[in-house]
Amino acid sequence: MIEVIKPGLETCIQDWPGRIGYLNQGFPPSGPMDSWSFRLANLLVGNHAGDAAIECQYVGPVLKLHSDAIIAITGANMHPTLDGEPIPLWESVAVSAGATLTLSKPPQAGVRTYVAISGGIDADPWLSSRSTFAKAKVGGVSGSALRAGDRLKWNAGKGTAGRRVKPSARPPVEGGSPWTIEVVRGPNDDWIDEAGHDRFLSSDWKLSGKSDRTGFRLEGPQWTFTEKAYSKEPEHGSEPSNIVDQGYPIGAINLAGQTPIILVNDGPSMGGFINPYTVPSAAFWKLGQSRPGEIYRFKTVSIDEAQQMARALTVICQEDSIA
């Protein structure tokens, strides 16, 4: 059992790839923001890459383990300690019953840290996933971020201490701003004129503090539109970025008036704004490790290139990356 002494900031249970197949019912996938770090944490402790684990952000929790365990911590460096003694990231570590794990020091680079335990967190699945979707109060522990006094169980595991992720297989979390974020044009790129596209791709975009696991709001220059954004039927709405309600892909850059919002893991499934670009899933780890005030620079890739990025990341997140 793990006892939550201090919960940290919106620490929650997630699994990967999350709640797949229910977006048409209004339930997004949720899951880890940085699936690269998440999957490697699980592999370190002998789990399947997608088993339920803990996601921390900005300030992590203080946890007391009441049984012997094998754990691993990846992602941003919150300077974890066991009973006050530093422990390494990207390595499986043996923990004795009664030890206290602390991750309460904010990282200097990156945002999110992952804690995996051999056997995986034992939480009741909801729509085939243990991922927390706090806005609907489902998944994880009672559908919410962890709270002081929560007690987590885990399944029996076969992890061993001393396994390490090869340096070449770790995401460059400390690369920091400016971040180059890949995007695919569409589905509504034909509503933006060429000057608008050029401006989007050549400008610096600042991540706003008004961002969360639903959407990442960006600050930058004005958008300009094609004629179809103005010469449209009334049901499309009055603003040039309005459109008849449509489905939103995960990763869509949703243009609400003049404000682009990247729809991330807990984002809405539909609405009445255009989506000129979409961030592919393999680039999400960069979003998950960026912080308000940092700069995004966008780079277009084709659908084939986006799919190749996802395949390459899957290859990295396998046992061959563990030494």
mmCIF file of C-alpha atoms in Angstrom:
data_model
loop_
_atom_site.group_PDB
_atom_site.id
_atom_site.type_symbol
_atom_site.label_atom_id
_atom_site.label_comp_id
_atom_site.label_asym_id
_atom_site.label_seq_id
_atom_site.Cartn_x
_atom_site.Cartn_y
_atom_site.Cartn_z
ATOM 1 C CA MET A 1 0.000 0.000 0.000
ATOM 2 C CA ILE A 2 1.054 3.591 -0.738
ATOM 3 C CA GLU A 3 -0.190 6.268 1.649
ATOM 4 C CA VAL A 4 -0.435 9.813 0.314
ATOM 5 C CA ILE A 5 1.070 12.121 2.953
ATOM 6 C CA LYS A 6 1.053 15.233 0.749
ATOM 7 C CA PRO A 7 -0.612 15.107 -2.659
ATOM 8 C CA GLY A 8 1.435 17.660 -4.577
ATOM 9 C CA LEU A 9 -0.183 19.656 -7.377
ATOM 10 C CA GLU A 10 -2.864 17.621 -9.185
ATOM 11 C CA THR A 11 -0.924 14.367 -8.869
ATOM 12 C CA CYS A 12 -3.008 11.651 -10.515
ATOM 13 C CA ILE A 13 -3.191 8.073 -11.743
ATOM 14 C CA GLN A 14 -2.866 7.546 -15.502
ATOM 15 C CA ASP A 15 -2.393 4.650 -17.887
ATOM 16 C CA TRP A 16 -1.388 4.569 -21.545
ATOM 17 C CA PRO A 17 -2.808 5.035 -24.149
ATOM 18 C CA GLY A 18 -5.737 5.952 -21.910
ATOM 19 C CA ARG A 19 -9.474 5.713 -22.561
ATOM 20 C CA ILE A 20 -9.553 4.859 -26.266
ATOM 21 C CA GLY A 21 -12.759 4.574 -28.308
ATOM 22 C CA TYR A 22 -15.114 6.833 -26.335
ATOM 23 C CA LEU A 23 -14.413 10.297 -27.741
ATOM 24 C CA ASN A 24 -17.707 10.196 -29.656
ATOM 25 C CA GLN A 25 -19.425 9.888 -26.271
ATOM 26 C CA GLY A 26 -17.575 12.894 -24.866
ATOM 27 C CA PHE A 27 -14.846 11.025 -22.984
ATOM 28 C CA PRO A 28 -11.294 11.937 -24.081
ATOM 29 C CA PRO A 29 -8.406 9.477 -23.731
ATOM 30 C CA SER A 30 -6.747 11.256 -20.769
ATOM 31 C CA GLY A 31 -3.534 9.304 -20.045
ATOM 32 C CA PRO A 32 -0.027 10.691 -19.452
ATOM 33 C CA MET A 33 0.915 14.010 -21.013
ATOM 34 C CA ASP A 34 4.459 12.720 -21.638
ATOM 35 C CA SER A 35 3.892 9.117 -22.697
ATOM 36 C CA TRP A 36 7.583 8.710 -23.597
ATOM 37 C CA SER A 37 8.734 9.141 -19.997
ATOM 38 C CA PHE A 38 5.677 7.276 -18.710
ATOM 39 C CA ARG A 39 6.257 4.156 -20.792
ATOM 40 C CA LEU A 40 9.941 3.977 -19.909
ATOM 41 C CA ALA A 41 9.132 4.226 -16.193
ATOM 42 C CA ASN A 42 6.905 1.171 -16.486
ATOM 43 C CA LEU A 43 9.468 -0.809 -18.467
ATOM 44 C CA LEU A 44 12.115 -0.104 -15.820
ATOM 45 C CA VAL A 45 10.065 -1.887 -13.144
ATOM 46 C CA GLY A 46 9.077 -4.838 -15.335
ATOM 47 C CA ASN A 47 5.548 -3.658 -16.172
ATOM 48 C CA HIS A 48 3.774 -3.400 -19.482
ATOM 49 C CA ALA A 49 4.438 0.028 -20.956
ATOM 50 C CA GLY A 50 0.835 1.106 -20.427
ATOM 51 C CA ASP A 51 0.235 -0.032 -16.831
ATOM 52 C CA ALA A 52 -1.234 2.469 -14.378
ATOM 53 C CA ALA A 53 1.336 4.759 -12.746
ATOM 54 C CA ILE A 54 1.500 8.187 -11.089
ATOM 55 C CA GLU A 55 1.796 11.481 -12.952
ATOM 56 C CA CYS A 56 3.141 14.476 -10.995
ATOM 57 C CA GLN A 57 3.310 18.068 -12.213
ATOM 58 C CA TYR A 58 5.268 21.106 -11.011
ATOM 59 C CA VAL A 59 5.313 19.970 -7.343
ATOM 60 C CA GLY A 60 5.144 16.273 -6.592
ATOM 61 C CA PRO A 61 3.760 14.302 -3.663
ATOM 62 C CA VAL A 62 5.108 12.827 -0.455
ATOM 63 C CA LEU A 63 4.285 9.106 -0.376
ATOM 64 C CA LYS A 64 4.822 6.467 2.289
ATOM 65 C CA LEU A 65 5.222 2.886 1.097
ATOM 66 C CA HIS A 66 3.968 0.300 3.556
ATOM 67 C CA SER A 67 5.474 -2.692 1.710
ATOM 68 C CA ASP A 68 8.740 -3.492 -0.041
ATOM 69 C CA ALA A 69 8.609 -2.384 -3.667
ATOM 70 C CA ILE A 70 10.575 -1.662 -6.831
ATOM 71 C CA ILE A 71 9.934 1.823 -8.230
ATOM 72 C CA ALA A 72 11.238 4.015 -11.035
ATOM 73 C CA ILE A 73 11.020 7.767 -11.586
ATOM 74 C CA THR A 74 11.334 9.421 -14.994
ATOM 75 C CA GLY A 75 10.601 12.738 -16.697
ATOM 76 C CA ALA A 76 11.320 16.098 -15.081
ATOM 77 C CA ASN A 77 13.740 16.073 -12.168
ATOM 78 C CA MET A 78 11.872 16.819 -8.916
ATOM 79 C CA HIS A 79 14.988 15.696 -7.008
ATOM 80 C CA PRO A 80 13.341 12.622 -5.442
ATOM 81 C CA THR A 81 14.482 11.343 -2.071
ATOM 82 C CA LEU A 82 13.852 8.215 -0.009
ATOM 83 C CA ASP A 83 13.886 9.043 3.703
ATOM 84 C CA GLY A 84 15.825 12.174 2.822
ATOM 85 C CA GLU A 85 18.457 10.460 0.661
ATOM 86 C CA PRO A 86 18.577 11.313 -3.066
ATOM 87 C CA ILE A 87 17.671 8.572 -5.536
ATOM 88 C CA PRO A 88 18.357 8.578 -9.290
ATOM 89 C CA LEU A 89 15.945 9.126 -12.138
ATOM 90 C CA TRP A 90 15.718 6.718 -15.094
ATOM 91 C CA GLU A 91 16.643 3.763 -12.881
ATOM 92 C CA SER A 92 14.717 1.092 -10.964
ATOM 93 C CA VAL A 93 15.188 1.372 -7.203
ATOM 94 C CA ALA A 94 14.360 -0.979 -4.320
ATOM 95 C CA VAL A 95 12.246 0.583 -1.563
ATOM 96 C CA SER A 96 11.848 -0.938 1.895
ATOM 97 C CA ALA A 97 8.555 -1.016 3.750
ATOM 98 C CA GLY A 98 8.018 2.146 5.773
ATOM 99 C CA ALA A 99 10.149 4.382 3.551
ATOM 100 C CA THR A 100 8.945 7.849 2.532
ATOM 101 C CA LEU A 101 9.321 9.004 -1.066
ATOM 102 C CA THR A 102 9.406 12.788 -1.521
ATOM 103 C CA LEU A 103 9.134 14.660 -4.824
ATOM 104 C CA SER A 104 8.257 18.115 -3.546
ATOM 105 C CA LYS A 105 11.056 20.167 -5.129
ATOM 106 C CA PRO A 106 9.907 21.879 -8.351
ATOM 107 C CA PRO A 107 11.993 20.906 -11.390
ATOM 108 C CA GLN A 108 14.289 23.479 -12.950
ATOM 109 C CA ALA A 109 13.400 22.156 -16.399
ATOM 110 C CA GLY A 110 10.348 20.262 -17.549
ATOM 111 C CA VAL A 111 7.070 19.947 -15.706
ATOM 112 C CA ARG A 112 5.916 16.351 -15.307
ATOM 113 C CA THR A 113 7.449 13.435 -13.437
ATOM 114 C CA TYR A 114 6.304 9.807 -13.477
ATOM 115 C CA VAL A 115 6.447 7.242 -10.690
ATOM 116 C CA ALA A 116 5.964 3.597 -11.663
ATOM 117 C CA ILE A 117 5.823 0.696 -9.239
ATOM 118 C CA SER A 118 6.431 -2.923 -10.141
ATOM 119 C CA GLY A 119 3.050 -4.575 -10.731
ATOM 120 C CA GLY A 120 1.265 -1.329 -11.594
ATOM 121 C CA ILE A 121 -1.193 0.736 -9.553
ATOM 122 C CA ASP A 122 -4.362 -1.242 -8.780
ATOM 123 C CA ALA A 123 -7.257 1.126 -9.523
ATOM 124 C CA ASP A 124 -10.711 0.212 -10.807
ATOM 125 C CA PRO A 125 -10.918 0.684 -14.599
ATOM 126 C CA TRP A 126 -13.652 2.898 -16.021
ATOM 127 C CA LEU A 127 -14.451 2.446 -19.721
ATOM 128 C CA SER A 128 -11.439 0.137 -19.996
ATOM 129 C CA SER A 129 -8.941 2.600 -18.514
ATOM 130 C CA ARG A 130 -7.586 3.571 -15.087
ATOM 131 C CA SER A 131 -6.693 7.079 -16.290
ATOM 132 C CA THR A 132 -8.005 9.979 -14.233
ATOM 133 C CA PHE A 133 -10.360 12.382 -16.016
ATOM 134 C CA ALA A 134 -10.985 14.797 -13.178
ATOM 135 C CA LYS A 135 -13.490 17.049 -14.946
ATOM 136 C CA ALA A 136 -15.895 14.116 -15.296
ATOM 137 C CA LYS A 137 -14.838 12.609 -11.936
ATOM 138 C CA VAL A 138 -13.956 9.223 -13.431
ATOM 139 C CA GLY A 139 -10.921 6.940 -13.320
ATOM 140 C CA GLY A 140 -7.966 6.908 -10.980
ATOM 141 C CA VAL A 141 -8.880 7.283 -7.307
ATOM 142 C CA SER A 142 -12.493 8.454 -6.989
ATOM 143 C CA GLY A 143 -12.128 10.353 -10.268
ATOM 144 C CA SER A 144 -9.875 13.051 -8.818
ATOM 145 C CA ALA A 145 -6.299 14.073 -8.234
ATOM 146 C CA LEU A 146 -4.692 12.383 -5.242
ATOM 147 C CA ARG A 147 -5.560 13.753 -1.810
ATOM 148 C CA ALA A 148 -3.829 13.518 1.546
ATOM 149 C CA GLY A 149 -4.862 10.273 3.202
ATOM 150 C CA ASP A 150 -5.529 8.368 -0.038
ATOM 151 C CA ARG A 151 -4.231 4.814 0.002
ATOM 152 C CA LEU A 152 -3.145 3.164 -3.238
ATOM 153 C CA LYS A 153 -2.659 -0.517 -3.803
ATOM 154 C CA TRP A 154 -0.507 -2.145 -6.427
ATOM 155 C CA ASN A 155 -0.443 -5.532 -8.105
ATOM 156 C CA ALA A 156 2.223 -8.164 -7.607
ATOM 157 C CA GLY A 157 5.247 -7.452 -9.776
ATOM 158 C CA LYS A 158 8.563 -8.955 -10.800
ATOM 159 C CA GLY A 159 10.743 -5.884 -11.003
ATOM 160 C CA THR A 160 14.438 -5.773 -10.152
ATOM 161 C CA ALA A 161 16.567 -2.886 -8.961
ATOM 162 C CA GLY A 162 19.416 -1.398 -10.951
ATOM 163 C CA ARG A 163 17.868 -1.336 -14.433
ATOM 164 C CA ARG A 164 18.581 1.913 -16.297
ATOM 165 C CA VAL A 165 17.232 3.664 -19.367
ATOM 166 C CA LYS A 166 20.024 4.201 -21.868
ATOM 167 C CA PRO A 167 20.811 7.933 -22.134
ATOM 168 C CA SER A 168 20.138 7.851 -25.882
ATOM 169 C CA ALA A 169 16.569 6.627 -25.221
ATOM 170 C CA ARG A 170 15.552 9.392 -22.786
ATOM 171 C CA PRO A 171 13.489 12.362 -23.952
ATOM 172 C CA PRO A 172 15.487 15.618 -23.835
ATOM 173 C CA VAL A 173 13.282 17.063 -21.100
ATOM 174 C CA GLU A 174 15.853 19.716 -20.241
ATOM 175 C CA GLY A 175 16.025 21.005 -23.828
ATOM 176 C CA GLY A 176 13.484 23.624 -22.900
ATOM 177 C CA SER A 177 12.254 26.720 -24.677
ATOM 178 C CA PRO A 178 11.980 27.401 -27.539
ATOM 179 C CA TRP A 179 10.260 24.111 -28.329
ATOM 180 C CA THR A 180 9.902 22.964 -31.923
ATOM 181 C CA ILE A 181 6.431 21.431 -32.150
ATOM 182 C CA GLU A 182 5.481 19.393 -35.203
ATOM 183 C CA VAL A 183 2.039 19.989 -36.719
ATOM 184 C CA VAL A 184 0.010 18.502 -39.565
ATOM 185 C CA ARG A 185 -2.137 20.865 -41.641
ATOM 186 C CA GLY A 186 -5.880 20.390 -41.209
ATOM 187 C CA PRO A 187 -8.634 19.557 -40.855
ATOM 188 C CA ASN A 188 -9.682 23.197 -41.457
ATOM 189 C CA ASP A 189 -6.504 24.676 -42.945
ATOM 190 C CA ASP A 190 -8.447 25.962 -45.965
ATOM 191 C CA TRP A 191 -10.109 28.601 -43.723
ATOM 192 C CA ILE A 192 -6.730 30.332 -43.193
ATOM 193 C CA ASP A 193 -5.117 32.355 -46.006
ATOM 194 C CA GLU A 194 -1.489 31.851 -46.998
ATOM 195 C CA ALA A 195 -0.382 34.954 -45.096
ATOM 196 C CA GLY A 196 -2.009 33.498 -41.978
ATOM 197 C CA HIS A 197 -0.245 30.169 -42.454
ATOM 198 C CA ASP A 198 3.103 31.874 -43.017
ATOM 199 C CA ARG A 199 2.610 34.002 -39.900
ATOM 200 C CA PHE A 200 1.684 30.991 -37.756
ATOM 201 C CA LEU A 201 4.735 28.999 -38.853
ATOM 202 C CA SER A 202 7.228 31.883 -38.622
ATOM 203 C CA SER A 203 6.118 33.349 -35.273
ATOM 204 C CA ASP A 204 6.976 32.652 -31.656
ATOM 205 C CA TRP A 205 3.955 31.503 -29.641
ATOM 206 C CA LYS A 206 4.005 31.791 -25.857
ATOM 207 C CA LEU A 207 2.293 29.180 -23.700
ATOM 208 C CA SER A 208 -0.255 30.922 -21.491
ATOM 209 C CA GLY A 209 -0.714 30.275 -17.792
ATOM 210 C CA LYS A 210 -4.376 29.680 -18.632
ATOM 211 C CA SER A 211 -3.575 26.115 -19.703
ATOM 212 C CA ASP A 212 -4.317 22.677 -18.293
ATOM 213 C CA ARG A 213 -4.866 19.077 -19.360
ATOM 214 C CA THR A 214 -7.892 20.222 -21.399
ATOM 215 C CA GLY A 215 -6.161 22.799 -23.572
ATOM 216 C CA PHE A 216 -2.900 24.714 -23.982
ATOM 217 C CA ARG A 217 -3.717 28.348 -24.751
ATOM 218 C CA LEU A 218 -1.192 30.232 -26.898
ATOM 219 C CA GLU A 219 -0.355 33.939 -27.143
ATOM 220 C CA GLY A 220 0.838 35.355 -30.448
ATOM 221 C CA PRO A 221 -0.031 37.345 -33.556
ATOM 222 C CA GLN A 222 -3.412 37.731 -35.260
ATOM 223 C CA TRP A 223 -4.785 35.217 -37.761
ATOM 224 C CA THR A 224 -6.113 36.055 -41.222
ATOM 225 C CA PHE A 225 -8.687 34.064 -43.119
ATOM 226 C CA THR A 226 -9.795 33.030 -46.600
ATOM 227 C CA GLU A 227 -13.004 34.265 -48.172
ATOM 228 C CA LYS A 228 -14.918 31.152 -47.107
ATOM 229 C CA ALA A 229 -14.529 32.234 -43.446
ATOM 230 C CA TYR A 230 -16.668 35.292 -44.220
ATOM 231 C CA SER A 231 -18.953 34.136 -47.048
ATOM 232 C CA LYS A 232 -20.665 31.325 -45.184
ATOM 233 C CA GLU A 233 -24.144 30.320 -44.143
ATOM 234 C CA PRO A 234 -25.453 31.845 -40.874
ATOM 235 C CA GLU A 235 -25.378 28.495 -39.069
ATOM 236 C CA HIS A 236 -21.578 28.647 -39.195
ATOM 237 C CA GLY A 237 -21.569 31.513 -36.678
ATOM 238 C CA SER A 238 -20.577 35.154 -36.798
ATOM 239 C CA GLU A 239 -16.803 34.988 -36.210
ATOM 240 C CA PRO A 240 -14.503 33.969 -39.099
ATOM 241 C CA SER A 241 -13.170 31.120 -36.930
ATOM 242 C CA ASN A 242 -16.703 29.798 -36.248
ATOM 243 C CA ILE A 243 -17.940 26.680 -38.039
ATOM 244 C CA VAL A 244 -20.914 24.350 -37.703
ATOM 245 C CA ASP A 245 -20.216 22.057 -34.727
ATOM 246 C CA GLN A 246 -17.769 19.352 -35.769
ATOM 247 C CA GLY A 247 -15.630 16.658 -34.205
ATOM 248 C CA TYR A 248 -12.244 17.710 -32.847
ATOM 249 C CA PRO A 249 -9.173 15.476 -33.206
ATOM 250 C CA ILE A 250 -6.900 15.050 -30.192
ATOM 251 C CA GLY A 251 -4.082 17.543 -30.657
ATOM 252 C CA ALA A 252 -6.167 19.960 -32.729
ATOM 253 C CA ILE A 253 -5.080 23.584 -32.630
ATOM 254 C CA ASN A 254 -8.522 24.991 -32.000
ATOM 255 C CA LEU A 255 -8.915 28.605 -33.076
ATOM 256 C CA ALA A 256 -11.302 30.292 -30.622
ATOM 257 C CA GLY A 257 -11.681 33.739 -32.155
ATOM 258 C CA GLN A 258 -8.024 34.788 -32.415
ATOM 259 C CA THR A 259 -6.733 32.516 -29.635
ATOM 260 C CA PRO A 260 -5.268 29.135 -30.627
ATOM 261 C CA ILE A 261 -5.760 26.390 -28.025
ATOM 262 C CA ILE A 262 -4.072 23.005 -28.428
ATOM 263 C CA LEU A 263 -6.625 20.384 -27.353
ATOM 264 C CA VAL A 264 -4.633 17.919 -25.293
ATOM 265 C CA ASN A 265 -5.383 14.735 -23.314
ATOM 266 C CA ASP A 266 -8.594 15.854 -21.592
ATOM 267 C CA GLY A 267 -9.800 18.072 -24.428
ATOM 268 C CA PRO A 268 -13.362 18.352 -25.768
ATOM 269 C CA SER A 269 -14.573 16.071 -28.544
ATOM 270 C CA MET A 270 -16.480 18.639 -30.631
ATOM 271 C CA GLY A 271 -17.429 22.279 -30.966
ATOM 272 C CA GLY A 272 -17.938 25.221 -33.277
ATOM 273 C CA PHE A 273 -14.410 26.496 -33.985
ATOM 274 C CA ILE A 274 -12.029 25.640 -36.805
ATOM 275 C CA ASN A 275 -8.862 23.586 -36.348
ATOM 276 C CA PRO A 276 -6.233 24.705 -38.890
ATOM 277 C CA TYR A 277 -3.508 22.361 -37.578
ATOM 278 C CA THR A 278 -3.127 19.229 -35.460
ATOM 279 C CA VAL A 279 -0.206 18.274 -33.211
ATOM 280 C CA PRO A 280 0.632 14.568 -33.739
ATOM 281 C CA SER A 281 0.681 12.258 -30.744
ATOM 282 C CA ALA A 282 4.445 11.702 -30.889
ATOM 283 C CA ALA A 283 5.020 15.417 -30.190
ATOM 284 C CA PHE A 284 2.786 15.502 -27.110
ATOM 285 C CA TRP A 285 5.667 14.786 -24.748
ATOM 286 C CA LYS A 286 7.023 18.248 -25.568
ATOM 287 C CA LEU A 287 3.707 19.825 -24.609
ATOM 288 C CA GLY A 288 3.689 17.817 -21.391
ATOM 289 C CA GLN A 289 7.127 19.053 -20.395
ATOM 290 C CA SER A 290 6.713 22.737 -21.321
ATOM 291 C CA ARG A 291 5.674 25.400 -18.860
ATOM 292 C CA PRO A 292 3.788 28.702 -19.059
ATOM 293 C CA GLY A 293 5.885 31.483 -20.538
ATOM 294 C CA GLU A 294 7.932 29.151 -22.724
ATOM 295 C CA ILE A 295 7.972 29.542 -26.499
ATOM 296 C CA TYR A 296 6.647 27.210 -29.186
ATOM 297 C CA ARG A 297 7.793 27.306 -32.804
ATOM 298 C CA PHE A 298 5.724 25.174 -35.137
ATOM 299 C CA LYS A 299 6.990 22.995 -37.983
ATOM 300 C CA THR A 300 4.756 21.272 -40.521
ATOM 301 C CA VAL A 301 5.055 17.544 -41.200
ATOM 302 C CA SER A 302 3.009 15.285 -43.434
ATOM 303 C CA ILE A 303 0.628 12.628 -42.151
ATOM 304 C CA ASP A 304 3.156 9.983 -43.215
ATOM 305 C CA GLU A 305 5.906 11.753 -41.275
ATOM 306 C CA ALA A 306 3.669 12.038 -38.194
ATOM 307 C CA GLN A 307 2.955 8.318 -38.344
ATOM 308 C CA GLN A 308 6.660 7.588 -38.698
ATOM 309 C CA MET A 309 7.317 9.718 -35.598
ATOM 310 C CA ALA A 310 4.835 7.569 -33.656
ATOM 311 C CA ARG A 311 6.433 4.342 -34.907
ATOM 312 C CA ALA A 312 9.903 5.586 -33.979
ATOM 313 C CA LEU A 313 8.736 6.476 -30.472
ATOM 314 C CA THR A 314 7.191 3.016 -30.052
ATOM 315 C CA VAL A 315 10.549 1.463 -30.980
ATOM 316 C CA ILE A 316 12.302 3.574 -28.335
ATOM 317 C CA CYS A 317 9.746 2.632 -25.662
ATOM 318 C CA GLN A 318 10.712 -1.046 -25.637
ATOM 319 C CA GLU A 319 12.998 -3.308 -23.637
ATOM 320 C CA ASP A 320 15.975 -2.609 -25.918
ATOM 321 C CA SER A 321 16.188 0.858 -24.336
ATOM 322 C CA ILE A 322 16.785 -0.642 -20.877
ATOM 323 C CA ALA A 323 20.281 -1.611 -19.758
#
